[in-house]
XYZ file of C-alpha atoms in Angstrom:
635
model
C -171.047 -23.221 -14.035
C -171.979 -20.148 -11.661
C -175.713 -20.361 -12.533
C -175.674 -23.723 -12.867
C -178.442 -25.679 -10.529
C -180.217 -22.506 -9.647
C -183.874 -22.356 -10.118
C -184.939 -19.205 -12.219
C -185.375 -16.717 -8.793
C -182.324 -17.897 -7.747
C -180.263 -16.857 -10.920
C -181.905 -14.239 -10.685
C -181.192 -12.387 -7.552
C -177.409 -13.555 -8.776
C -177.731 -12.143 -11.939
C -178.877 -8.380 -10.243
C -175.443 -7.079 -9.230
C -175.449 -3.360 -9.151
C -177.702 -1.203 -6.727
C -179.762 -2.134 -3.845
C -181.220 -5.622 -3.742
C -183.978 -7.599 -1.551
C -183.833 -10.945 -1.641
C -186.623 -12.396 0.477
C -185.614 -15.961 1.324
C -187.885 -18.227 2.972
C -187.067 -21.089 5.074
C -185.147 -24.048 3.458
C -185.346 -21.802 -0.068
C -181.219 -22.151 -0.468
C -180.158 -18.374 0.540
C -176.846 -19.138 1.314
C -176.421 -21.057 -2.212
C -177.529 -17.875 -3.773
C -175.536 -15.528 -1.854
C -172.015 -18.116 -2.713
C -173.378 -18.192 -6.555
C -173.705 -14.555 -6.169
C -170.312 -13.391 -5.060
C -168.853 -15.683 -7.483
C -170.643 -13.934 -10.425
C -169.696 -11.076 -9.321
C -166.021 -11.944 -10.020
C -166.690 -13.513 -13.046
C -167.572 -9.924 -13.943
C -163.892 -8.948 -13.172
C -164.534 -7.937 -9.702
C -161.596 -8.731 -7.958
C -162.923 -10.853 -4.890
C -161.864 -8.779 -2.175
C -163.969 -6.013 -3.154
C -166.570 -8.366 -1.772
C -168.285 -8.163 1.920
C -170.332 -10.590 3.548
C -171.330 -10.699 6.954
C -173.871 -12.548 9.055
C -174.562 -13.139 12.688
C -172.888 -16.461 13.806
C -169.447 -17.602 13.811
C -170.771 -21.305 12.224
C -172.599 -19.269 9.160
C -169.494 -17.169 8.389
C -167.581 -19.703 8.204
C -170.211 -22.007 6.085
C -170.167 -19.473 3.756
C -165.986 -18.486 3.191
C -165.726 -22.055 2.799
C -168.581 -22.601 -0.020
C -167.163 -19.092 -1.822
C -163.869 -20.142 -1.949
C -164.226 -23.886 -3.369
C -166.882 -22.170 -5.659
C -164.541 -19.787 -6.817
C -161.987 -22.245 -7.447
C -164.077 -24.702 -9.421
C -165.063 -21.685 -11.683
C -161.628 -21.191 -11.867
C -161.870 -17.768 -11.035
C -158.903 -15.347 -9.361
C -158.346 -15.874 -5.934
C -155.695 -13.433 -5.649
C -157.712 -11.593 -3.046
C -160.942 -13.612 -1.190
C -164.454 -12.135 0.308
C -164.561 -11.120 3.429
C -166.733 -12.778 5.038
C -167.399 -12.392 8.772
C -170.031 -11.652 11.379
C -171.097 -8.202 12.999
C -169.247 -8.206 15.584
C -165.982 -9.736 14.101
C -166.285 -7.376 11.335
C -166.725 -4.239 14.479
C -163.631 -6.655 15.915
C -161.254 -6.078 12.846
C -161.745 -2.145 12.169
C -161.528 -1.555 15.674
C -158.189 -3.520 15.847
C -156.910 -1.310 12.853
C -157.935 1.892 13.409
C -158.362 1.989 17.680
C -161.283 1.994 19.505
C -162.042 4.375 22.755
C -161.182 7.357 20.010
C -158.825 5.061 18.301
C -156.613 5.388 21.451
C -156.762 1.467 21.648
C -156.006 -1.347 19.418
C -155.004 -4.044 21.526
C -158.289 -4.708 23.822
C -159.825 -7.677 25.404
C -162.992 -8.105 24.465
C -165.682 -9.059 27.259
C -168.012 -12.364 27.128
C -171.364 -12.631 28.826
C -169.835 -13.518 32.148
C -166.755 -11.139 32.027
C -169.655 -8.450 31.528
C -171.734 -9.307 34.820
C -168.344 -9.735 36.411
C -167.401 -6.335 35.865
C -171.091 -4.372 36.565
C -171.159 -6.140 39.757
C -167.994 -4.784 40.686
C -169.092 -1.540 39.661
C -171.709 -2.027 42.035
C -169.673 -2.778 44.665
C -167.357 0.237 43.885
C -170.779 2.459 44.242
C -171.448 0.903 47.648
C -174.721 -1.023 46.040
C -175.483 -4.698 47.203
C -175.051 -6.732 43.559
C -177.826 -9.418 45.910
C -180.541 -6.473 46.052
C -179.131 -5.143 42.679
C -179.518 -7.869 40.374
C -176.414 -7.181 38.096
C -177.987 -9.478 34.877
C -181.412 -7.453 35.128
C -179.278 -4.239 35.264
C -176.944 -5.765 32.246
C -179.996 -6.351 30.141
C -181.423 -2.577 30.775
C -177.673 -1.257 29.740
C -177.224 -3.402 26.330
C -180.956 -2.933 25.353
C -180.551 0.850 25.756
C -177.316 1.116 24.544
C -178.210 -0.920 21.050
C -180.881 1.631 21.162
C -178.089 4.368 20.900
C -179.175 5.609 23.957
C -176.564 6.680 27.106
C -176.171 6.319 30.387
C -177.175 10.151 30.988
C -180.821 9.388 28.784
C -181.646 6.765 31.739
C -180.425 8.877 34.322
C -183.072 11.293 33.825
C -185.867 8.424 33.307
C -188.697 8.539 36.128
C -188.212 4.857 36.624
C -186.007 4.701 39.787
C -184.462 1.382 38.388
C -183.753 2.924 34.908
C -182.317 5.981 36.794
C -179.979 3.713 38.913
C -178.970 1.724 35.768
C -177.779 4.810 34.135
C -175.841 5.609 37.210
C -173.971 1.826 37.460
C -173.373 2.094 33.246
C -171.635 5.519 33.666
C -169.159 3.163 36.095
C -169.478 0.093 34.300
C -168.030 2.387 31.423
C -165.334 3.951 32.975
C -164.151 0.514 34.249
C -164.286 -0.717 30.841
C -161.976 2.052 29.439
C -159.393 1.491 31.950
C -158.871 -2.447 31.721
C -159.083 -1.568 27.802
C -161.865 -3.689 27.241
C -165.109 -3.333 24.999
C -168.131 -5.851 25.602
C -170.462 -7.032 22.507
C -172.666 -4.100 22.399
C -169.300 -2.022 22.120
C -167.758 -3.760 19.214
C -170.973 -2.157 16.867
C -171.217 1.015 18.773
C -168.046 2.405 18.791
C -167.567 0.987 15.131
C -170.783 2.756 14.143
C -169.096 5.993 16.227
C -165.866 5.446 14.125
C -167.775 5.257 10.503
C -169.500 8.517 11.430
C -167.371 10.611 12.890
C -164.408 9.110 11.001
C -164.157 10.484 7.201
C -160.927 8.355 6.783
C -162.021 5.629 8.428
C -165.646 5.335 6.355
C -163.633 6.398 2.886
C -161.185 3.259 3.853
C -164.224 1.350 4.214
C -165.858 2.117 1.337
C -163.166 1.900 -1.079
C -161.904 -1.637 0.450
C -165.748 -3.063 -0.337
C -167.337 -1.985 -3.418
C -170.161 -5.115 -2.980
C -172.015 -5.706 0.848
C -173.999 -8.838 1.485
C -176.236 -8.472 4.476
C -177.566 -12.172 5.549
C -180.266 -12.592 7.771
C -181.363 -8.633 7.449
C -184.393 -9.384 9.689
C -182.333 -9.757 12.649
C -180.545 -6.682 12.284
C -181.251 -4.044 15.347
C -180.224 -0.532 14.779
C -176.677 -0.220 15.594
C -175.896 -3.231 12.713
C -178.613 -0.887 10.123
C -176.896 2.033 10.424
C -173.183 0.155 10.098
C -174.523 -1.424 6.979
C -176.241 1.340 5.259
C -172.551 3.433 6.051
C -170.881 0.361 3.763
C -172.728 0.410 1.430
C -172.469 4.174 0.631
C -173.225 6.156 -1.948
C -172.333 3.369 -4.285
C -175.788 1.556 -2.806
C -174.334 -1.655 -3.789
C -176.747 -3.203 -0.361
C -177.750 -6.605 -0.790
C -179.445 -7.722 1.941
C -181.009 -11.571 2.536
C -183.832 -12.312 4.873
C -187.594 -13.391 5.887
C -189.543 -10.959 7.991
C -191.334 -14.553 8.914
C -188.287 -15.410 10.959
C -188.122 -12.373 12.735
C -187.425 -13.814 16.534
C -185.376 -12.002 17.937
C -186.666 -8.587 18.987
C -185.613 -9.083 23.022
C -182.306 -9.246 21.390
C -183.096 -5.246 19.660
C -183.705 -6.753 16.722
C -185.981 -4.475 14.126
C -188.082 -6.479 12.369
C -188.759 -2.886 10.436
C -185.472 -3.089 8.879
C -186.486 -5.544 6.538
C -190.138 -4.386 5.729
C -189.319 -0.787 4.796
C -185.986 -2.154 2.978
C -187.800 -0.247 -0.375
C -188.836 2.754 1.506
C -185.088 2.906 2.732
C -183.595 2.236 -1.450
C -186.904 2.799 -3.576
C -184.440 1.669 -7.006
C -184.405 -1.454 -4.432
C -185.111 -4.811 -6.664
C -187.005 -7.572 -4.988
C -186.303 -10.776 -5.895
C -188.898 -13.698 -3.781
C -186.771 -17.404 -2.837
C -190.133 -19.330 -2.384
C -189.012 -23.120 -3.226
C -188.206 -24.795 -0.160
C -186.011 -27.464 -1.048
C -185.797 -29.263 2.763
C -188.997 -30.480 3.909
C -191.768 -32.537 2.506
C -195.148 -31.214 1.520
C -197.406 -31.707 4.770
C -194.466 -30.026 6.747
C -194.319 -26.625 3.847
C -198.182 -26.527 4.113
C -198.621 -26.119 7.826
C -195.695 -23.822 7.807
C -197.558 -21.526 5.283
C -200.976 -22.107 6.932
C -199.224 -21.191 10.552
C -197.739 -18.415 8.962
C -200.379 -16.383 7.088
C -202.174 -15.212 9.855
C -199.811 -12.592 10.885
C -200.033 -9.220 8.981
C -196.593 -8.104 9.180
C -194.806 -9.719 6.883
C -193.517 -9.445 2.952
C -196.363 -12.324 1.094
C -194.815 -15.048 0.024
C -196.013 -18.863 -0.122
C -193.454 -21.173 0.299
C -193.539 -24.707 -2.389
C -191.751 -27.596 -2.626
C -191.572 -30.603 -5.396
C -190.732 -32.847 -2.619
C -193.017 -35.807 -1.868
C -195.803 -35.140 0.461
C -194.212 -37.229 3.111
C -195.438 -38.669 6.388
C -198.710 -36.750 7.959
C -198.022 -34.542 10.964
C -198.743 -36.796 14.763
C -200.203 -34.567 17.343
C -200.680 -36.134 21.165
C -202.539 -34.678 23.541
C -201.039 -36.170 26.779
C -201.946 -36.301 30.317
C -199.132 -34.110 31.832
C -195.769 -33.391 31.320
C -194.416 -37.166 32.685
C -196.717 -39.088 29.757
C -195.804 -36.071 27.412
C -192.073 -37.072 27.575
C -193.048 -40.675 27.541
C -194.306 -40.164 24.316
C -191.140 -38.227 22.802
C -188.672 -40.612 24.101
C -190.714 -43.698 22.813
C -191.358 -41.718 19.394
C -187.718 -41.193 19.356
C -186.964 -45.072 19.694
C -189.281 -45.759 16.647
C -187.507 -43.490 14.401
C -184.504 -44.677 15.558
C -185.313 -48.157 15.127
C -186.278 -47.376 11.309
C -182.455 -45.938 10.931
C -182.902 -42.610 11.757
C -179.697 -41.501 13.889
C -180.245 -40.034 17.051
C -178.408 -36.899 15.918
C -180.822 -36.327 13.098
C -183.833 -36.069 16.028
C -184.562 -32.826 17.649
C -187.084 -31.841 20.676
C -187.506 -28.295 20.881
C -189.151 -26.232 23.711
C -190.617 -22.662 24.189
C -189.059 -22.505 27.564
C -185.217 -24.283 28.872
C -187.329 -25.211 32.104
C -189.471 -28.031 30.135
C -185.740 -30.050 29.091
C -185.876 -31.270 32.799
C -188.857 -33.977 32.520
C -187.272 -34.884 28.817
C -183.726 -35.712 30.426
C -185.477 -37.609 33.161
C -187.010 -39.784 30.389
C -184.103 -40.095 27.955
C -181.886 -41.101 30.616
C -184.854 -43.706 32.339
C -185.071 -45.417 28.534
C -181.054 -44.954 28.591
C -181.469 -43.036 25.115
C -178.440 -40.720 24.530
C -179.309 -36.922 24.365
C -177.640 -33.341 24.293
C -178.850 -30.237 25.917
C -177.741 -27.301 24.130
C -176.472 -24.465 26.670
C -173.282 -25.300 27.985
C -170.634 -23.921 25.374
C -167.674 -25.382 25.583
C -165.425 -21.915 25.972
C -167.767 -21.558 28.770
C -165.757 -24.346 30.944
C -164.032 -23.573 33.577
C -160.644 -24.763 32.570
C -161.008 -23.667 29.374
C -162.124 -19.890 30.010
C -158.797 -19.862 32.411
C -156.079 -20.519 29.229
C -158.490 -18.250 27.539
C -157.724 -15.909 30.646
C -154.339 -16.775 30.429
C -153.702 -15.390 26.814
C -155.695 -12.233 27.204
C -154.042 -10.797 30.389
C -150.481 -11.913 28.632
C -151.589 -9.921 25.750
C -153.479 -7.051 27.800
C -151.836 -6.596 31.532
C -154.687 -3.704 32.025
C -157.346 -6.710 31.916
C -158.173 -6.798 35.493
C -160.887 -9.319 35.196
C -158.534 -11.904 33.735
C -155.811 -11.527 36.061
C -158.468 -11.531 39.187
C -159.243 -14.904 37.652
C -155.817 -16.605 37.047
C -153.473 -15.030 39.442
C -154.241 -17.810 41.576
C -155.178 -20.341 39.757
C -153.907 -22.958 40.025
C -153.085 -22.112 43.742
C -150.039 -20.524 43.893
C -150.382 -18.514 47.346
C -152.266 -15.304 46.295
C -155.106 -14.930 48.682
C -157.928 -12.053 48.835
C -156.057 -9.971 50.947
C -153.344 -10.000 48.610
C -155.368 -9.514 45.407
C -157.380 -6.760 46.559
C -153.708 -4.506 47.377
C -152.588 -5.786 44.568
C -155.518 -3.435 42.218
C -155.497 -1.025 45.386
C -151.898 0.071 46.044
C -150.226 -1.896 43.772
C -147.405 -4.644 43.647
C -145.005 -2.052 44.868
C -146.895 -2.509 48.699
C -146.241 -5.831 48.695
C -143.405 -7.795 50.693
C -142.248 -11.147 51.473
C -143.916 -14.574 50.177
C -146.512 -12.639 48.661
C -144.339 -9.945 46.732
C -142.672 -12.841 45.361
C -145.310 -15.037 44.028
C -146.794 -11.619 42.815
C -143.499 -11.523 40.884
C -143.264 -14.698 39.658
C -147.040 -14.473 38.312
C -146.293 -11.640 36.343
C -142.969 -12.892 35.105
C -145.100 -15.939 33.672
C -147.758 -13.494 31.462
C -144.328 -11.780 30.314
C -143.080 -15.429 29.596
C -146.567 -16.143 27.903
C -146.541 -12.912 25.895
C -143.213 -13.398 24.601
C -143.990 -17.452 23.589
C -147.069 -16.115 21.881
C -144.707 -13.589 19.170
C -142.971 -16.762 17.933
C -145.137 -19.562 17.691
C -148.604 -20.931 16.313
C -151.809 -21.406 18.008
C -151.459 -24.812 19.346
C -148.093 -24.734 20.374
C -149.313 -21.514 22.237
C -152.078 -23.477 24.081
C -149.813 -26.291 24.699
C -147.090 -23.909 26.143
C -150.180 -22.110 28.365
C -151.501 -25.346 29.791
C -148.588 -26.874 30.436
C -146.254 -23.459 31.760
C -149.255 -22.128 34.164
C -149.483 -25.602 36.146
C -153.112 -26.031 34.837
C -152.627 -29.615 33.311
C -150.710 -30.507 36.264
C -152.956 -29.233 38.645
C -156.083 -31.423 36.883
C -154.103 -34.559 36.294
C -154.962 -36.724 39.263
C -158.327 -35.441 39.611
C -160.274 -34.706 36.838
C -159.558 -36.442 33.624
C -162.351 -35.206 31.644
C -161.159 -31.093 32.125
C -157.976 -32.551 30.797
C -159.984 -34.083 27.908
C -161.421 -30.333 27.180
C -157.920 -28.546 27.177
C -156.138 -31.236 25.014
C -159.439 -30.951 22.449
C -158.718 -26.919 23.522
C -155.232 -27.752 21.432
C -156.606 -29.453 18.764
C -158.701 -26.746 18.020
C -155.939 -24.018 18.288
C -154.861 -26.160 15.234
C -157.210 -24.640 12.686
C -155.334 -21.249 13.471
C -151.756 -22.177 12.846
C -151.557 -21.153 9.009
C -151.883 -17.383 10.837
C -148.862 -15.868 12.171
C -148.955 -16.584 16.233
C -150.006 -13.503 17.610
C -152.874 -12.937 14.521
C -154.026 -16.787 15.148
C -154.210 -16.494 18.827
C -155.734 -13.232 18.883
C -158.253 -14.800 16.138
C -158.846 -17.834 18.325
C -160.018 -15.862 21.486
C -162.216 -13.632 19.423
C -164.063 -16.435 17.749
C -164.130 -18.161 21.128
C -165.380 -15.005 23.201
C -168.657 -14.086 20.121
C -169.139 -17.868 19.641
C -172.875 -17.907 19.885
C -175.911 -20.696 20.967
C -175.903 -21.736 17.496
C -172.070 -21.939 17.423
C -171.799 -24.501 20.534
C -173.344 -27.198 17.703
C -169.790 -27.498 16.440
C -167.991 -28.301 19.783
C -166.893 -31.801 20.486
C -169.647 -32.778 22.070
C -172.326 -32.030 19.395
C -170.772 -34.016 17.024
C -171.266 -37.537 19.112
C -174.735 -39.406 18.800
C -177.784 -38.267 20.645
C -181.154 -36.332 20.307
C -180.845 -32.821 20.431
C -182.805 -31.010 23.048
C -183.206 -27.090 22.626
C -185.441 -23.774 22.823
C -186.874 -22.911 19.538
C -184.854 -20.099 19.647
C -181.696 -22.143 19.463
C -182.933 -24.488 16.706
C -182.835 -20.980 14.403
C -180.633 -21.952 11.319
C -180.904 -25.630 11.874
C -182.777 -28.436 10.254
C -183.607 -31.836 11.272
C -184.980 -35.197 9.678
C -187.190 -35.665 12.614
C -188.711 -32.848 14.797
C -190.683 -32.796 17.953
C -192.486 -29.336 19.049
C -193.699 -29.974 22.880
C -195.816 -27.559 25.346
C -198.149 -26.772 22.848
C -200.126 -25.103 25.041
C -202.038 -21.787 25.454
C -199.561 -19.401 27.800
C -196.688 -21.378 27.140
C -196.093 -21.359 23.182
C -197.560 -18.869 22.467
C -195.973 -17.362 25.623
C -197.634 -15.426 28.161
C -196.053 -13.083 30.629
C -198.583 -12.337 32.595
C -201.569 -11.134 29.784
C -202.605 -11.951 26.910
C -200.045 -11.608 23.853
C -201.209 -8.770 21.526
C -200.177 -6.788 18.445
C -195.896 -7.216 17.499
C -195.171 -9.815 20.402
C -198.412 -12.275 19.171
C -196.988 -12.358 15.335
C -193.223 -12.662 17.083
C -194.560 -15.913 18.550
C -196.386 -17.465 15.591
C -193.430 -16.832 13.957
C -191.281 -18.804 16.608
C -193.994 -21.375 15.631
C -193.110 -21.134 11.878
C -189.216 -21.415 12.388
C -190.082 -24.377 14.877
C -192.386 -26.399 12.162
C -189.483 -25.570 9.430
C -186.558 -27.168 11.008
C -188.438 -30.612 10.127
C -187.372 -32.493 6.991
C -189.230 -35.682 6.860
C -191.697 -35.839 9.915
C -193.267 -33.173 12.484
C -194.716 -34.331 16.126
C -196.882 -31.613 17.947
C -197.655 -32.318 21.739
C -199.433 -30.592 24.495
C -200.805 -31.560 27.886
C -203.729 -31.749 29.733
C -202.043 -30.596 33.116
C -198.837 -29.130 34.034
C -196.595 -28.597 36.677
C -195.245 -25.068 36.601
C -193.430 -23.014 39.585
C -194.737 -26.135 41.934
C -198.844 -25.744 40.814
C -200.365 -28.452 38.838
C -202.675 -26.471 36.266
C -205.349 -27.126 33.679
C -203.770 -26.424 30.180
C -205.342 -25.500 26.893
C -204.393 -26.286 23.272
C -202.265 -24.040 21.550
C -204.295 -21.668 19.394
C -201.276 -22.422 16.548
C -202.560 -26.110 16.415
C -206.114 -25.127 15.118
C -204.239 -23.363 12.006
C -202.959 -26.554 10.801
C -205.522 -28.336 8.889
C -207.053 -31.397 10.202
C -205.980 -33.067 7.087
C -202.170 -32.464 7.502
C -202.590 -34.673 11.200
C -202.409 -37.701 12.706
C -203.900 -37.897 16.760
C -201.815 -40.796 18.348
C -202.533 -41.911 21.441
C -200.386 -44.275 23.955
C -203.030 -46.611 25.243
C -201.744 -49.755 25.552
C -198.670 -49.276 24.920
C -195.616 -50.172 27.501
C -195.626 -47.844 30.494
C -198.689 -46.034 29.543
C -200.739 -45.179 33.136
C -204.347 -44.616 33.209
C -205.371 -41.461 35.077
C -208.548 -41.200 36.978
């Protein structure tokens, strides 16, 4: 049954179980079937299943995947005594640091910092230095820190850069460190770094590690930066049981750190390494696979491969040249009705972008032809009311957390101004007296009442309890009926943690919802109602659509410009954007571009993407909107 319905590359890369292994997967090629058929043979061999690791780099993938091992290990009717684990990075860094301590294994019970909670925190550490955070720009200072720090470089390295603002970023890490260390808190980058510190300086720790997982699955390998090689080539031991799954074509992510190198010199890295090529796309139609593979093959970095498909040749690629930006969204939104009006839903219709600034003339349209739509950015943890029970829980949890309890100890309003706050963290509650000593008090009686609630209950009576206890629901009730909305859908959620003991599924809950990622936010409430997805390219990574529109096909904007012309590693980077863009299509592909556009308030002349001459004239359609309702003539 294992090998069942797996084409012949398939099996085997499933069959090839011992030693180092390459599977190159290209898009739509079923990677994630093979890696599910794989861990299940590897039981069959007697394996027992939690000798197994998996990990990937989204929250939505991980859990894809547990779900499609497990009900393929029961159909097999194979043990399940033990299951895979199967997790991402970061919750993998998450659960060895919980067991064994992080900061030197002093500490196991941290909070661990989102995006915001990270600015938060180096603009204090500004302020603590004396530095203005408005001449200062904490995010530009946050991105130097993580970038150097995945590099496994420290705050010292930068310190003695020439660049003044490298040199004053080294200074404000060194703080934003310390900080860190005293609220017991680790941000992303420190979940892999201090777990990479651990496995090497950590005999115990790395033998644990190794003995626990005898077989480690590395999924989307091309994405991996340094920190997550080096943690995955410490797994995988001397035992060199490594297989890793990726396509060096839909390597996007190198802003992030990611290595694209990783991948290519895989066989210099394990030269016993066995290569097996997943070159059957089995998602979109012929015309789509060819002008992937023709869009593709003019960038020289890469592993050769030619992706096939025994689809039909489906419907020819439409390009439209429009006027400017207005008629180009014109032209989406009444593209979109079509579809839609031959039974395609709306949530089956994507319109990707190069750059977030170009969704503003699409939502004007969608909402002028009153189509329904979705931007993708706003996560739901991200809300306002729901990042304060998430506050909530990790100051009950962690009382050292001084970003959480800045956050909630007056909200809602409960009396405890600035002034207070600020004596609070700088003499402590000792120097307070009167109406503010007690509503101190009775703050920090209510995290002890929260902390001891959590030790006896599940995860949505937890949530419930929060909401309710803190005054939150109360305080929305009369007022705001749709942040109400988000924390009872908060609940529901908290529901797919109650089979874990309360203080495990709470804990779990707040680390999923702190590392969800861009890719995760398609499973909140709100991307599961109708409408046409708008999103970057970047964001459309993993995803795959019946219907696909790629706007701002334009020279300077995709491929993007920042300033000169793209050359060398950055020009392949963004043909390969354009590769993962033309890939998310099943059935039909639209290409636009525009004669003028409007960017930073200047109207200028715009040139054809260099990306659409690749595709062959035969693969396209030119449409055009004359005559057609609302079309303007320009003179």
């Amino acid at each position: 049954m294992i090998l069942n319905e797996l084409n012949e590359s398939q099996k085997k890369a499933v069959l090839s179980t011992e030693g180092p292994l390459l599977i190159v997967a290209g898009a739509g090629a079923g990677k994630t079937k093979t890696m599910v058929h794989r861990i299940a043979h590897i039981v069959s061999t007697g394996i027992s299943a939690d000798k197994i690791l998996a990990v990937t780099f989204t929250n939505k993938a991980a859990k894809e995947m547990r779900e499609r091992s497990i009900d393929l290990l029961r159909k097999s009717h194979l043990s399940t005594d033990g299951y895979p684990f199967i997790s991402t990075f970061h919750s993998l860094g998450v659960f060895l640091l919980r067991k064994f301590g992080a900061y030197g294994s002093k500490v196991k019970n941290f909070t661990i910092l989102d995006d915001s909670d990270t600015t938060t925190l180096i603009k204090e550490s500004l302020q603590s230095m004396g530095l203005d955070p408005k001449t200062n720009e904490p995010r530009a200072l946050k991105s130097i820190i993580s970038r150097c720090a995945n590099a496994l470089q420290n705050p010292e390295d930068l310190m003695s850069e020439s660049n003044p603002t490298y040199r004053l970023a080294g200074r404000v890490w060194q703080t934003y460190k310390n900080n860190k260390e005293k609220q017991q808190a680790l941000d992303f980058d420190d979940l892999l770094l201090q777990t990479i510190d651990m496995l090497d300086n950590n005999k115990e720790v790395l033998s644990w590690c190794q003995d626990a997982w005898h077989y480690v699955h590395i999924d989307e390998y091309q994405d991996t930066n340094e920190v997550q090689y080096r943690i995955a080539k410490a797994l995988a031991g001397t035992r060199k049981n490594l297989c890793v799954v990726g396509d060096s074509d839909q390597s996007i992510y190198s802003w992030r750190g990611a290595n694209i190198k990783n991948i290519l010199e895989f066989e210099k890295d394990y030269p016993e390494a066995e290569v097996v090529l997943l070159e059957e796309n089995y998602r979109s139609t012929k015309t789509v696979i060819s002008a992937a593979n023709e869009v593709i093959k003019q960038n020289n970095h890469r592993q050769p491969k030619n992706l096939f498909t025994n689809k039909h040749e489906g419907e020819p690629i439409s390009l439209y040249g429009a006027y400017d930006e207005t008629d180009e969204a014109r032209f989406v939104v009444e593209r979109c009705i079509e579809r839609m009006d031959q039974g395609i839903k709306t949530e089956d219709i994507a319109v990707l972008f190069r750059a977030n600034f170009q969704s503003r003339i699409l939502e004007e349209a969608f909402l002028s032809y009153n189509i329904p739509y979705q931007v993708l950015g706003v996560r739901f943890f991200e809300r306002k009311e729901i990042k304060d029970v998430i506050s909530y829980l990790r100051a009950s949890l962690n009382p050292e957390s001084k970003l959480d309890i800045k956050r909630i100890i007056n909200t809602p309003a409960r009396g405890i101004g600035k002034v207070t706050i600020n004596k609070i963290f700088e003499e402590g509650k000792e120097s307070l007296s009167g109406k503010a000593l007690i509503a101190t008090q009775n703050f920090y009686d209510l995290l002890l009442k929260i902390k001891d609630y959590i030790e006896n209950h599940n995860a949505s009576e937890i949530l419930k309890f929060v909401i309710s206890e803190t005054g939150l629901e109360q305080s929305l009730k009369d007022s705001d009926e749709e942040k109400i909305e988000n924390l009872k859908e908060l609940v529901t959620l908290g529901i797919r943690y109650d089979h874990l003991e309360g203080k495990i599924g709470i804990e779990k809950l707040i680390e999923e919802a702190t590392l969800m990622s861009d890719q995760d936010n398609m499973e909140s409430k709100e991307e599961k109602l109708p409408g046409i997805k708008l999103m970057t390219v970047h964001a459309s990574k993993g995803l795959e659509f019946n219907t696909v529109f790629i706007t701002g096909l334009e020279h300077g904007l995709f491929p993007h410009e920042r300033g000169e012309r793209l050359t060398g590693a950055d020009a392949e980077e963004e043909r390969r954007l354009m590769y993962v863009a033309v890939t998310r299509a099943r059935e039909k592909l639209y290409l636009t571009y525009t004669s003028i556009r409007t960017i930073f308030g200047s109207r200028d002349i715009r040139l054809p993407s260099e990306f659409l001459s690749d595709i062959p004239d035969e693969l396209i359609t030119r449409e055009s909107r004359e005559g057609e309702a609302g079309f303007t003539v320009y003179l």
